Amino acid sequence: MPGVRPTLHQRFDDVARRFPGATAVVDAEGPMSYAELRAARDEVAEALVALCRDGDRLIAARLGRGRSAPVAFLGILGSGRGYLPVDPDYPRERRDFLLDDSGARLVVTDGSLEDDESPLAEVGGLVIAARDTRPGRSADGLPAATAYVIYTSGSTGTPKGCVVGHREVLALLDACATVFSFHPGDVWTVTHSFSFDFSVWELWGALLSGGTAVLVPPDVARDPDAFAGLLESRQVTVLSQTPSMFGFLVAQLGRARRSLPRLRYAVLGGEAVNLQDALTWLDAEMAPNARLVNMYGITETTVHVTHTELDARACRASESGRTPIGRPLPHLAVSLRDQAGRPVADGTPGEIWVSGTGVASGYLGRPELTAERFVVDRTGPEPVRHYRSGDWAVREGDCTLHYIGRIDGQVKLRGHRVELAEVEAALASTEGVHGAACAVRTNRAGQRVLVAYLVESPDAGLDPRRLRAHLGTRLPAHMHPHRFVRVQSLPVTANGKLDRAVLHALPVLDWASSPVRHA
């Protein structure tokens, strides 16, 4: 289409030229204008062009939640490379895996360097360093138009990198422009880890619409009272939350009897909505001028797939165990399929298959897994490429979709995708653990929590403190079980598979379940 810019950084340039003096980002240091952000971007891009080799297709970005992040992302994209977000709060082992598996040689960071990294240049508050590369999955086959690679939890116990291009992100934002009425005066929160794809929506949604991205420090994002205060003081108009964090905010607003009259949109995504929280929000008019929108999405289909506005009637009418997720965004199509890949009738549960311009390229260096999950349907007049989500849903007669749950062992907790097998593999690697299984349970507060059931080796002397310490070296905090339960043995079905459905009924051995406190 004539006049349409094909990359994120080119779209950003268009916005920066239109609104040079407008505030692009706000962080702990204060505001930064579009002109200032563009100038900082140019410095990073120039330095990277001088330092990159032919094989550098992907550059790691290990950054906190400050202005350095958008500067680095834009600089990396401006150099013609894609970025790999690496959360500095991840355990060292996890960070090393992402870097080694991706084959990234260069790292841009606003923090300290690792032992195997050598500084090459300093640009503003950013350091560009080279790594001692190790054997891993090379980015040689990375598509030229790659914007970023985000790693998601893996069913084999190994994370997998999802390759997303400029086209996919821009298709999402262009489609959402027909559903939402975002404008340059909007103030967006950025509260999620840059290693979590919800942040893609928050950051680029703001910067490519001429809005302001408020980069919320993690300690504020986790403190409902401080976060509510920030929403008021920054006059936020677009709020994005996982339902878990939204529940904390609703409770705090209720306790303090506060409201958010400036808010125009509250967007929920990342996991199933707690409809009671939504009802409380609506009935108490906590944001009297805002639309409450639920969006279902997947990293492999670029953040969001469907949307629906939640009102009190829809919340009360929803059946137990079914979350309304609405209809596909304009650039995508959703079909529900049975195990053989055949479409199912309305009212019949089926797996969500997604097609359209938001579907990612595949998994970095994983051709077999890519072929398994990104499939081509040749039954119609033209072949159509789909992503098989592994999510179960049902379509009602009015064509609205309702999410039911996962087909396999993957769950969503606090907005993050977690493969139970990956957590179980980390537990099993703990000395003294003979067997491990995980399941999601609902606690007394109505929150979904991860519970680990463990079989101890003879005389192992396990305790929850040692388990937590071991997991702290292997997994990010959002993948840690909230409770550990010691059992005699793990249950299996008649065909020898783990029977997760009866884990909660197992007799518990001595050693009380111990809650895990998350930072």
Coordinates of C-alpha atoms in Angstrom, one line a residue, residues 105 170 247 291 322 395 480:
R105 CA 27.1 -12.3 19.8
L170 CA 2.3 -3.6 12.4
G247 CA -7.5 -8.3 40.7
R291 CA -14.1 0.5 28.4
R322 CA -15.8 -20.4 30.2
R395 CA -18.0 -20.7 19.5
H480 CA 8.2 -21.0 40.7

